[in-house]
Amino acid sequence: MTAENRVIPALQVEDLTVAYRDKPVLWDVDVSVPPGVLMAVVGPNGAGKTTLIKACLGLVRPAAGRVLIHGRPVEAQRRNIAYVPQRGSVDWDFPTTVLDVVTMGRYGALGWFRRPGAAERERARQCLEMVGMLGYERRQISQLSGGQQQRVFLARALVQDADLFFMDEPFQGVDATTERAIVALLQDLRASGRTVICVHHDLQTVPEYFDWVSLVNVRLVASGPVNEVFTPNHLRTTYGGRLPFLSQRADPKERAR
Amino acid sequence: MNLIALVGNLATNDTLQVVALGSVGLGLAGGVLGTFAVLRRQSLLGDAVSHAALPGIVLAFMLTGTKAPLVLVVGAAAAGWLATLAVLAITRHTRIKDDTALGVVLSVFFGFGLVLLTYLQRQPSAAKAGLDRFLFGQAAAMLRGDVVVIIAMGGAAIAVLVAFWKEFKLLAFDPDYAACLGYPVRILDVLLQSLIVAAIVIGLQAVGVVLMSALLVAPAAAARQWTDRLGVMAALAGLFGAGAGMLGAVISSTTEHLPAGPSIVLCASTIVVVSLLAAPNRGIIWQVLRHWRHQRRLGLEALLCDLLELATHHHDPEHGHSLSALAAMSGGRAGLKRRLRELHAKGLVRPVGAGRWTLTAAGRIEAARVAASHHPARHEDGCPT
């Protein structure tokens, strides 16, 4: 065993199987993610990417298998995990403000009955500044654009001061500027030793944005460093051979032929 | 109904004060808790719970033989909860969707309640009378004991809501995220649903099972129109509910053969209609007004641009352009003269001879600015037409 393997993984998924009404969505998945990486979870629609994240967060109950965060069950690690759900998962017409939503990230640390105060709001403002949304604190959330909504969700996760981030399609429906800003933010998080796991759809940008990748299609196809496992063969297995958009960047050998 | 006489009555009449106090309490609780039912899109669940309470009330009476408010309220709450559980079980274990499940549960429970009520009324017992007031509500029959139960339960429900405010807000906005932060979402869900059931059952005597859900939904829907803050919305909804409850109950108590439920619900509906129409920003009147202003501004800007374009063709700023030329450019004569008059009043155009118009110096600057702002890239010919 090498020294690297003895490091406790940030995320360890063992034999994870999840089923909705007898239909398996994830089957016997094993993933080990070392701390300090930026990992993409890729796979076709219905491959169970969101389910994988939700199972890691304890939001769906697995039929079999277990999930360890830094070597401990997820229930014991709530303070260390932040979550950025899909933007469309909430009602943006809810009567609340940007600052209020971001402050929600502190609710876990606050615990029962304690109300957020000046310290929590100040921390929320700092995180809004990190995502370039300072000045929008008092804005009603229905008045935000898609990219702004995404950044508010990111700020809410940052406020949690976690060291493991789960993000469900953080680039979905945002413009190029916002996408670059988010990528820079994710890379800052990695640089400060945090681990980030993103469901991602754009195969073209995987090698550029991420250094670790898991290819999922109900079963795990491969998981590891991008330059080792993000190969045409694995992609073909993941997407069932139909890969007309197989990226040239991801496939230098094929291009040379 | 004379409003002044009504207020006078309220000041002197003991019975009326009891009725007013009780209906303020149930309206307040219904409005505040209803805010969460509406935001969680569970308005229909409230309807199912209130209809389902009927068999609970009748059974509670049949089993105990008393009409003590607390006994009937407990029966109603138990049946209401059973209905909620039935809806959840049906949606979880079958392919039936929640709206259908709500419809099924509502009609089964309500039907059963009506059967029990009919059976009871055929019995030759003296104490049976009065349970049918739970159908459409009878505020006038409210006694001190009823009011005590309403205030105690309503107050407790609101107190619990305030204590768990932050948790319930999170639950209503993003339950998955609440679970990620470590909050027991299932338990919070049950707690919030229990508070809503409590708010419903305390209103049943005055408003009746058929219309009670309106007192849950209407004040919250009206309050949403006026504010973008959850706290303000809940407070406003409570205020609207209390107002509608009191006014409706008092009107019903002082009018013969007018059940309190419909009268309270009509008051609440009036608040809803006014809010839908007149609330700033969200109100329909404001939206129409904003749309109309926008249309008008666009019409003026288009005309300015048309004039600018004609002027660049002629090189002579003194050259007047005929109404027909302008009508041809903007696709019609409708409102053309009015728009020209408006621009003239602003000093942007001036008449040159009979029926011919041209831009003033200020008009040319304004037209160029408008054209540039609409199509910054094309500058010269970029006019909104």
XYZ file of C-alpha atoms in Angstrom:
642
model
C 0.000 0.000 0.000
C 1.323 3.425 -0.928
C 1.257 6.410 1.376
C -1.429 8.057 -0.712
C -3.867 5.229 -0.107
C -3.590 5.522 3.645
C -5.063 9.024 3.620
C -8.674 8.826 4.815
C -10.817 9.557 1.761
C -13.024 12.649 1.856
C -15.785 10.498 0.449
C -15.968 6.742 0.471
C -18.925 5.019 -1.170
C -19.105 1.259 -0.671
C -21.405 -1.159 -2.546
C -24.058 1.539 -2.846
C -27.334 0.371 -4.353
C -30.377 2.629 -4.555
C -33.740 1.589 -5.950
C -36.981 3.447 -6.550
C -39.857 0.963 -6.456
C -37.758 -2.122 -7.273
C -36.082 -0.327 -10.158
C -32.371 0.066 -9.428
C -31.105 3.576 -10.053
C -27.618 2.908 -8.749
C -26.128 -0.545 -8.618
C -23.218 -1.603 -6.481
C -21.277 1.640 -6.781
C -17.866 2.003 -5.142
C -16.189 5.391 -5.218
C -13.305 6.730 -3.200
C -12.474 10.414 -3.427
C -9.286 11.723 -1.825
C -9.464 15.081 -0.064
C -8.573 18.219 -1.996
C -9.837 17.277 -5.441
C -12.401 18.796 -7.766
C -14.457 15.895 -9.053
C -17.012 15.752 -11.858
C -19.753 13.138 -11.834
C -20.701 12.520 -15.457
C -23.097 10.172 -17.165
C -26.162 10.184 -19.410
C -29.619 11.306 -18.299
C -31.137 8.887 -15.820
C -27.742 7.452 -14.933
C -28.286 8.170 -11.248
C -25.897 11.107 -10.833
C -28.272 13.166 -8.708
C -29.267 10.034 -6.797
C -25.615 9.330 -6.065
C -25.209 12.791 -4.566
C -28.460 12.537 -2.625
C -27.425 9.140 -1.269
C -24.067 10.597 -0.169
C -25.974 13.363 1.631
C -28.332 10.893 3.264
C -31.345 12.319 1.412
C -32.304 8.995 -0.158
C -32.010 5.726 1.688
C -29.820 3.158 -0.016
C -31.103 -0.372 -0.453
C -27.587 -1.567 0.282
C -24.120 -0.218 0.905
C -22.824 2.681 2.929
C -21.304 6.132 2.616
C -18.449 7.437 4.740
C -17.396 11.081 4.892
C -13.865 11.427 6.213
C -14.246 7.929 7.582
C -17.481 8.565 9.476
C -21.173 8.217 8.617
C -22.808 11.250 7.054
C -25.015 11.919 10.120
C -21.883 12.592 12.156
C -20.465 14.921 9.522
C -23.357 17.300 8.820
C -21.290 20.350 9.809
C -18.603 19.415 7.288
C -20.817 18.978 4.250
C -22.314 21.683 2.060
C -24.923 21.129 -0.624
C -25.833 23.101 -3.725
C -29.064 21.574 -5.045
C -30.334 21.954 -8.583
C -31.572 25.476 -9.098
C -34.995 24.271 -10.198
C -35.590 22.334 -6.983
C -37.051 25.289 -5.078
C -39.809 27.830 -5.621
C -38.045 31.100 -6.447
C -41.252 33.011 -5.833
C -40.922 32.232 -2.129
C -41.297 35.462 -0.115
C -37.723 35.974 1.011
C -34.584 37.931 0.204
C -31.144 37.016 -1.105
C -29.480 37.661 2.268
C -32.084 35.523 3.993
C -31.480 32.558 1.683
C -27.710 32.777 2.103
C -28.071 33.047 5.884
C -29.906 29.690 5.801
C -26.467 28.141 5.340
C -25.749 29.009 8.984
C -28.918 27.337 10.333
C -27.149 24.017 10.819
C -24.428 25.565 12.991
C -27.007 27.651 14.861
C -29.101 24.673 15.907
C -32.585 24.745 17.378
C -34.295 27.964 18.516
C -31.326 30.296 17.948
C -32.053 33.035 15.431
C -29.443 34.262 12.960
C -27.925 37.532 14.152
C -25.431 40.134 13.010
C -22.528 37.646 12.870
C -24.432 35.286 10.573
C -25.540 38.104 8.302
C -22.009 39.462 8.115
C -20.696 36.024 7.112
C -23.477 35.797 4.507
C -22.425 39.166 3.096
C -18.811 37.998 2.825
C -19.896 34.944 0.859
C -22.136 37.033 -1.382
C -19.085 39.125 -2.135
C -17.120 35.974 -3.031
C -19.716 35.094 -5.671
C -19.936 38.691 -6.905
C -23.433 39.304 -5.583
C -22.771 42.011 -3.017
C -25.395 44.709 -3.372
C -28.175 42.209 -4.003
C -28.791 41.367 -0.316
C -32.204 42.953 -0.098
C -33.374 41.726 -3.485
C -36.468 39.506 -3.534
C -35.262 36.165 -4.918
C -37.818 36.040 -7.739
C -36.098 39.058 -9.299
C -32.848 37.162 -9.923
C -31.651 35.769 -13.219
C -30.749 32.097 -13.500
C -27.045 32.763 -13.054
C -27.709 34.959 -10.035
C -29.897 32.276 -8.465
C -27.083 29.798 -8.942
C -24.606 32.146 -7.294
C -26.958 32.684 -4.350
C -27.084 28.919 -3.847
C -23.295 28.787 -4.027
C -22.993 31.545 -1.447
C -25.404 29.644 0.812
C -23.123 26.600 0.596
C -19.981 28.691 1.211
C -21.548 30.131 4.356
C -21.652 26.633 5.815
C -17.827 26.628 6.164
C -17.770 23.001 5.107
C -14.845 21.067 3.677
C -16.797 18.775 1.364
C -19.121 20.310 -1.222
C -21.771 18.467 -3.231
C -23.115 20.440 -6.182
C -25.854 19.332 -8.524
C -25.233 20.885 -11.948
C -23.882 24.250 -10.792
C -23.334 25.326 -14.405
C -26.826 24.532 -15.585
C -28.411 27.472 -17.389
C -25.761 30.059 -16.511
C -23.978 32.308 -18.999
C -20.303 32.043 -19.903
C -19.214 34.814 -17.527
C -20.959 33.222 -14.567
C -19.576 29.820 -15.527
C -16.009 31.183 -15.477
C -16.652 32.897 -12.139
C -17.998 29.670 -10.639
C -15.070 27.631 -11.950
C -12.617 30.104 -10.439
C -14.459 29.818 -7.140
C -14.362 26.015 -7.216
C -10.656 26.074 -7.933
C -10.123 28.453 -5.023
C -11.978 25.995 -2.803
C -9.727 23.175 -3.981
C -6.642 25.340 -3.463
C -7.681 25.836 0.158
C -7.878 22.059 0.627
C -11.614 21.604 0.210
C -13.150 18.755 -1.792
C -15.800 19.542 -4.374
C -18.028 17.005 -6.118
C -20.114 18.300 -9.039
C -22.688 16.665 -11.231
C -21.580 17.924 -14.624
C -23.019 17.694 -18.112
C -20.542 19.273 -20.474
C -17.959 16.604 -21.333
C -15.877 19.156 -23.262
C -14.972 21.085 -20.146
C -14.286 18.140 -17.837
C -10.485 18.048 -18.389
C -10.254 21.816 -18.141
C -12.296 22.326 -14.970
C -11.791 19.118 -12.994
C -8.901 16.934 -11.877
C -10.962 13.930 -10.792
C -13.933 12.273 -12.446
C -16.496 9.534 -11.866
C -18.284 8.067 -14.867
C -21.657 6.682 -13.868
C -24.390 4.850 -15.688
C -26.385 3.057 -12.991
C -23.161 1.158 -12.341
C -19.865 2.897 -11.832
C -17.844 2.776 -15.045
C -14.678 4.363 -13.738
C -13.485 6.768 -11.095
C -10.119 8.437 -10.699
C -7.854 11.216 -11.967
C -9.168 12.792 -15.168
C -6.006 12.059 -17.157
C -6.275 8.357 -16.274
C -9.966 7.518 -16.462
C -11.499 10.127 -18.772
C -10.766 7.987 -21.834
C -12.758 7.340 -25.005
C -13.271 3.732 -23.963
C -14.759 4.623 -20.613
C -16.888 7.340 -22.191
C -18.197 4.881 -24.755
C -19.076 2.417 -22.006
C -20.799 5.154 -20.016
C -22.821 6.591 -22.878
C -23.519 3.309 -24.613
C -21.426 3.915 -27.713
C -23.509 6.847 -28.928
C -21.016 9.640 -28.632
C -21.169 11.811 -31.736
C -19.879 14.768 -29.758
C -16.897 12.826 -28.420
C -14.679 15.719 -27.635
C -11.461 16.093 -29.569
C -9.825 17.574 -26.568
C -10.663 14.541 -24.492
C -9.439 12.213 -27.172
C -5.967 13.013 -28.478
C -5.240 9.413 -29.567
C -8.365 9.138 -31.674
C -7.578 12.446 -33.350
C -4.078 11.268 -34.254
C -5.402 8.244 -36.092
C -76.578 46.380 7.921
C -75.537 49.561 9.603
C -71.888 49.471 10.507
C -72.169 52.041 13.288
C -75.045 50.164 14.883
C -72.896 47.048 14.606
C -69.981 48.607 16.431
C -72.375 49.948 19.045
C -73.789 46.457 19.466
C -70.312 45.070 19.844
C -69.520 47.510 22.644
C -72.582 46.678 24.680
C -73.551 43.118 23.803
C -71.802 40.436 25.873
C -72.719 37.545 23.589
C -71.494 39.448 20.592
C -68.178 40.177 22.297
C -67.683 36.479 22.931
C -68.446 35.723 19.290
C -66.119 38.471 18.065
C -63.254 37.381 20.311
C -63.598 33.752 19.263
C -63.677 34.524 15.575
C -60.692 36.870 15.836
C -58.782 34.012 17.460
C -59.646 31.415 14.853
C -59.125 33.854 11.979
C -55.713 34.821 13.316
C -54.572 31.214 13.730
C -56.017 30.231 10.340
C -54.280 33.110 8.577
C -50.861 32.651 10.177
C -50.751 28.857 9.771
C -52.392 29.117 6.362
C -49.351 31.068 5.165
C -47.303 27.897 5.431
C -50.007 25.708 3.919
C -50.147 28.023 0.899
C -46.377 28.360 0.483
C -45.930 24.588 0.706
C -48.698 24.162 -1.881
C -50.805 22.204 0.555
C -53.981 24.270 0.376
C -55.974 21.254 -0.786
C -54.711 19.204 2.121
C -56.333 21.763 4.412
C -59.606 21.231 2.575
C -59.360 17.468 3.006
C -58.533 17.818 6.700
C -61.481 20.104 7.404
C -64.009 17.933 5.540
C -62.587 14.824 7.142
C -63.104 16.294 10.601
C -66.898 15.815 10.363
C -66.997 12.082 11.176
C -64.537 12.759 13.993
C -66.864 15.306 15.553
C -69.947 13.081 15.261
C -68.123 9.997 16.556
C -66.672 11.952 19.471
C -70.184 12.972 20.421
C -71.604 9.447 19.976
C -68.872 7.926 22.117
C -68.903 10.454 24.955
C -72.422 11.828 24.779
C -71.185 15.361 25.465
C -70.776 18.377 23.248
C -67.962 19.836 25.305
C -65.805 21.893 22.910
C -62.580 20.127 23.834
C -64.055 16.664 23.188
C -65.360 17.621 19.765
C -62.110 19.402 18.856
C -60.078 16.338 19.797
C -62.377 14.151 17.699
C -62.048 16.546 14.764
C -58.267 16.682 15.084
C -57.967 12.898 15.257
C -60.077 12.446 12.127
C -58.226 15.261 10.359
C -54.896 13.649 11.130
C -56.160 10.252 10.020
C -57.147 11.849 6.701
C -53.680 13.378 6.302
C -52.058 10.010 6.981
C -54.437 8.352 4.516
C -53.451 10.845 1.797
C -49.743 10.288 2.476
C -50.154 6.501 2.519
C -52.091 6.495 -0.757
C -49.556 8.664 -2.586
C -46.617 6.702 -1.199
C -47.839 3.160 -1.773
C -49.943 3.425 -4.915
C -49.629 5.061 -8.311
C -52.385 7.544 -7.447
C -51.255 11.174 -7.515
C -51.807 13.460 -4.552
C -54.674 15.518 -6.004
C -56.657 12.341 -6.638
C -55.753 10.974 -3.219
C -56.965 14.216 -1.620
C -60.226 14.028 -3.543
C -60.814 10.407 -2.560
C -60.008 10.920 1.124
C -62.047 14.114 1.332
C -65.195 12.591 -0.145
C -64.950 9.292 1.731
C -64.503 10.968 5.127
C -67.073 13.667 4.456
C -69.594 11.146 3.128
C -69.099 8.975 6.190
C -69.555 12.023 8.390
C -72.848 12.910 6.665
C -74.123 9.338 7.073
C -73.312 9.420 10.795
C -74.943 12.822 11.149
C -78.139 11.660 9.421
C -78.238 8.520 11.569
C -77.805 10.621 14.701
C -80.618 12.962 13.783
C -83.033 10.034 13.475
C -82.305 9.059 17.088
C -84.847 10.315 19.618
C -82.244 11.835 21.914
C -82.487 15.450 22.941
C -78.786 16.235 23.066
C -78.217 15.369 19.429
C -79.405 18.697 18.131
C -76.812 21.184 17.043
C -74.140 19.012 15.498
C -75.310 19.936 12.004
C -74.082 23.475 12.681
C -70.627 22.068 12.030
C -71.510 21.888 8.323
C -71.709 25.614 7.644
C -70.753 27.025 10.995
C -72.692 28.977 13.565
C -70.730 31.675 15.287
C -73.720 32.946 17.249
C -73.798 29.751 19.304
C -70.232 30.257 20.502
C -69.895 30.157 24.267
C -67.153 31.240 26.623
C -65.906 27.665 26.825
C -65.517 27.549 23.040
C -63.597 30.798 23.017
C -61.250 29.559 25.728
C -60.450 26.486 23.630
C -59.965 28.597 20.485
C -57.632 31.069 22.179
C -55.669 28.392 24.016
C -55.175 26.140 20.980
C -54.705 28.966 18.486
C -52.272 30.725 20.782
C -50.320 27.534 21.379
C -50.155 26.789 17.640
C -48.838 30.281 16.859
C -46.363 30.109 19.761
C -44.927 26.822 18.480
C -44.727 28.254 14.965
C -42.781 31.252 16.233
C -40.465 29.044 18.310
C -39.599 26.928 15.248
C -39.813 29.832 12.806
C -36.371 29.416 11.267
C -36.796 25.654 10.907
C -40.259 25.934 9.350
C -39.087 28.607 6.937
C -36.273 26.340 5.791
C -38.673 23.396 5.565
C -41.085 25.374 3.419
C -38.397 26.782 1.112
C -35.987 23.877 0.666
C -36.708 20.670 2.634
C -33.773 18.736 1.121
C -31.377 21.424 2.255
C -32.915 21.344 5.736
C -32.209 17.602 5.835
C -28.613 18.231 4.738
C -28.102 20.647 7.608
C -29.166 17.825 9.919
C -32.731 18.869 10.734
C -35.218 16.001 11.164
C -37.418 16.978 8.245
C -39.988 14.232 8.799
C -40.603 15.325 12.390
C -40.756 19.024 11.466
C -43.197 18.141 8.711
C -45.467 16.290 11.156
C -45.220 19.157 13.646
C -46.141 21.811 11.080
C -48.988 19.676 9.759
C -50.268 19.249 13.343
C -50.292 23.005 13.822
C -52.275 23.405 10.605
C -54.730 20.726 11.750
C -55.094 22.579 15.063
C -55.811 25.845 13.257
C -58.458 24.088 11.165
C -60.296 22.292 13.955
C -60.669 25.324 16.202
C -62.431 27.113 13.366
C -64.880 24.337 12.541
C -67.641 25.350 14.953
C -67.809 28.891 13.655
C -66.962 28.396 9.990
C -68.022 24.802 9.348
C -66.200 21.899 7.698
C -67.288 22.847 4.192
C -65.708 26.295 4.076
C -62.990 26.186 6.741
C -60.161 25.721 4.267
C -61.051 29.085 2.736
C -60.090 30.757 5.994
C -56.754 28.973 5.768
C -56.032 29.860 2.154
C -57.720 33.203 1.461
C -55.924 35.428 4.015
C -52.532 33.958 3.065
C -53.186 34.372 -0.647
C -54.222 37.976 -0.075
C -51.207 38.684 2.150
C -48.782 37.298 -0.463
C -49.892 40.112 -2.784
C -48.697 42.846 -0.464
C -45.256 41.694 0.638
C -42.126 39.767 -0.269
C -41.206 38.890 3.328
C -42.344 35.713 5.020
C -42.759 37.328 8.446
C -44.795 40.214 7.096
C -46.868 37.801 5.038
C -47.730 35.663 8.067
C -48.587 38.726 10.167
C -50.725 40.230 7.411
C -52.485 36.916 6.827
C -53.253 36.724 10.538
C -54.614 40.255 10.445
C -56.758 39.555 7.370
C -58.031 36.315 8.900
C -58.879 38.008 12.193
C -60.633 40.862 10.395
C -62.637 38.601 8.119
C -63.473 36.289 11.024
C -64.726 39.039 13.255
C -66.685 40.935 10.642
C -68.260 37.810 9.194
C -69.182 36.343 12.568
C -70.699 39.560 13.834
C -72.705 40.099 10.647
C -73.965 36.536 10.832
C -74.861 36.784 14.519
C -76.913 39.907 13.982
C -78.651 38.693 10.834
C -81.290 35.997 10.945
C -80.680 32.726 9.107
C -77.255 33.724 7.836
C -74.730 30.969 8.706
C -71.389 32.287 9.907
C -69.192 30.208 7.558
C -70.381 31.724 4.274
C -70.469 35.182 5.803
C -66.865 34.922 7.091
C -65.650 33.442 3.816
C -67.303 36.221 1.816
C -65.453 38.790 3.938
C -62.173 36.935 3.365
C -62.865 36.693 -0.371
C -63.459 40.421 -0.554
C -59.988 40.953 0.932
C -58.555 38.544 -1.640
C -60.235 40.270 -4.573
C -59.101 43.711 -3.443
C -55.549 42.391 -2.913
C -55.402 40.685 -6.286
C -56.495 43.885 -7.973
C -54.894 46.671 -6.000
C -51.715 45.433 -4.314
C -48.688 47.377 -5.532
C -46.400 45.467 -7.945
C -48.318 42.191 -7.916
C -51.820 43.637 -8.263
C -53.569 43.265 -11.612
C -54.383 46.974 -11.844
C -50.722 47.880 -11.482
C -49.642 45.297 -13.984
C -52.109 46.551 -16.566
C -51.084 50.133 -15.861
C -47.395 49.279 -16.218
C -48.041 47.438 -19.477
C -50.064 50.355 -20.832
C -47.397 52.920 -19.890
C -44.749 50.764 -21.508
C -46.793 50.464 -24.697
C -47.292 54.195 -24.804
C -43.618 54.956 -24.330
C -42.669 52.492 -27.053
C -45.210 54.122 -29.380
C -43.682 57.559 -28.827
C -40.145 56.279 -29.270
C -41.051 54.508 -32.506
C -42.574 57.691 -33.877
C -39.466 59.699 -32.953
C -37.313 57.178 -34.790
C -39.568 57.251 -37.846
C -39.235 61.026 -37.982
C -35.468 60.756 -37.578
C -35.254 58.286 -40.419
C -37.369 60.506 -42.693
C -35.201 63.486 -41.770
C -31.995 61.663 -42.732
C -33.546 60.913 -46.132
C -34.336 64.560 -46.779
C -31.265 66.337 -45.384
C -33.478 69.367 -44.816
C -34.507 69.719 -41.171
C -37.250 72.178 -42.176
C -38.953 69.606 -44.384
C -42.271 68.520 -42.907
C -43.487 64.933 -43.175
C -47.106 64.115 -43.876
C -49.316 62.046 -41.623
C -49.733 59.477 -44.397
C -45.974 58.955 -44.657
C -45.748 58.454 -40.895
C -48.801 56.191 -40.885
C -47.254 54.070 -43.621
C -44.043 53.696 -41.604
C -45.675 52.805 -38.304
C -48.313 50.595 -39.835
C -51.435 52.661 -39.223
C -53.000 55.973 -38.344
C -54.436 54.808 -35.009
C -53.295 57.126 -32.268
C -50.829 58.873 -34.559
C -52.211 62.365 -34.000
C -52.378 61.819 -30.239
C -48.752 60.695 -30.189
C -47.693 63.719 -32.257
C -49.559 66.021 -29.873
C -47.775 64.413 -26.905
C -44.369 64.813 -28.525
C -45.278 68.395 -29.455
C -46.143 69.102 -25.824
C -42.711 67.807 -24.848
C -41.098 70.086 -27.437
C -39.676 67.216 -29.463
C -41.638 67.790 -32.692
C -43.208 70.812 -34.332
C -45.775 71.267 -37.073
C -44.571 72.557 -40.439
C -47.561 73.747 -42.408
C -50.852 71.884 -42.496
C -50.674 68.304 -41.270
C -46.903 68.035 -41.718
C -44.460 67.468 -38.889
C -40.725 67.497 -38.265
C -38.350 66.970 -35.332
C -37.127 69.902 -33.277
C -33.431 70.126 -32.379
C -34.203 68.560 -29.008
C -36.274 65.922 -30.800
C -33.331 64.928 -33.013
C -31.084 64.449 -29.988
C -33.737 62.423 -28.179
C -34.472 60.294 -31.271
C -30.776 59.547 -31.757
C -30.489 58.591 -28.088
C -33.495 56.269 -28.307
C -32.214 54.654 -31.498
C -28.791 54.103 -29.957
C -30.225 52.660 -26.747
C -32.345 50.134 -28.596
C -29.667 48.958 -31.023
C -26.325 50.156 -29.747
C -24.520 48.292 -32.514
C -26.461 49.739 -35.409
C -26.756 53.283 -34.167
C -28.005 54.959 -37.385
C -31.030 53.011 -38.480
C -31.750 51.066 -35.335
C -35.259 52.168 -34.533
C -37.840 50.246 -32.597
C -40.674 49.809 -35.059
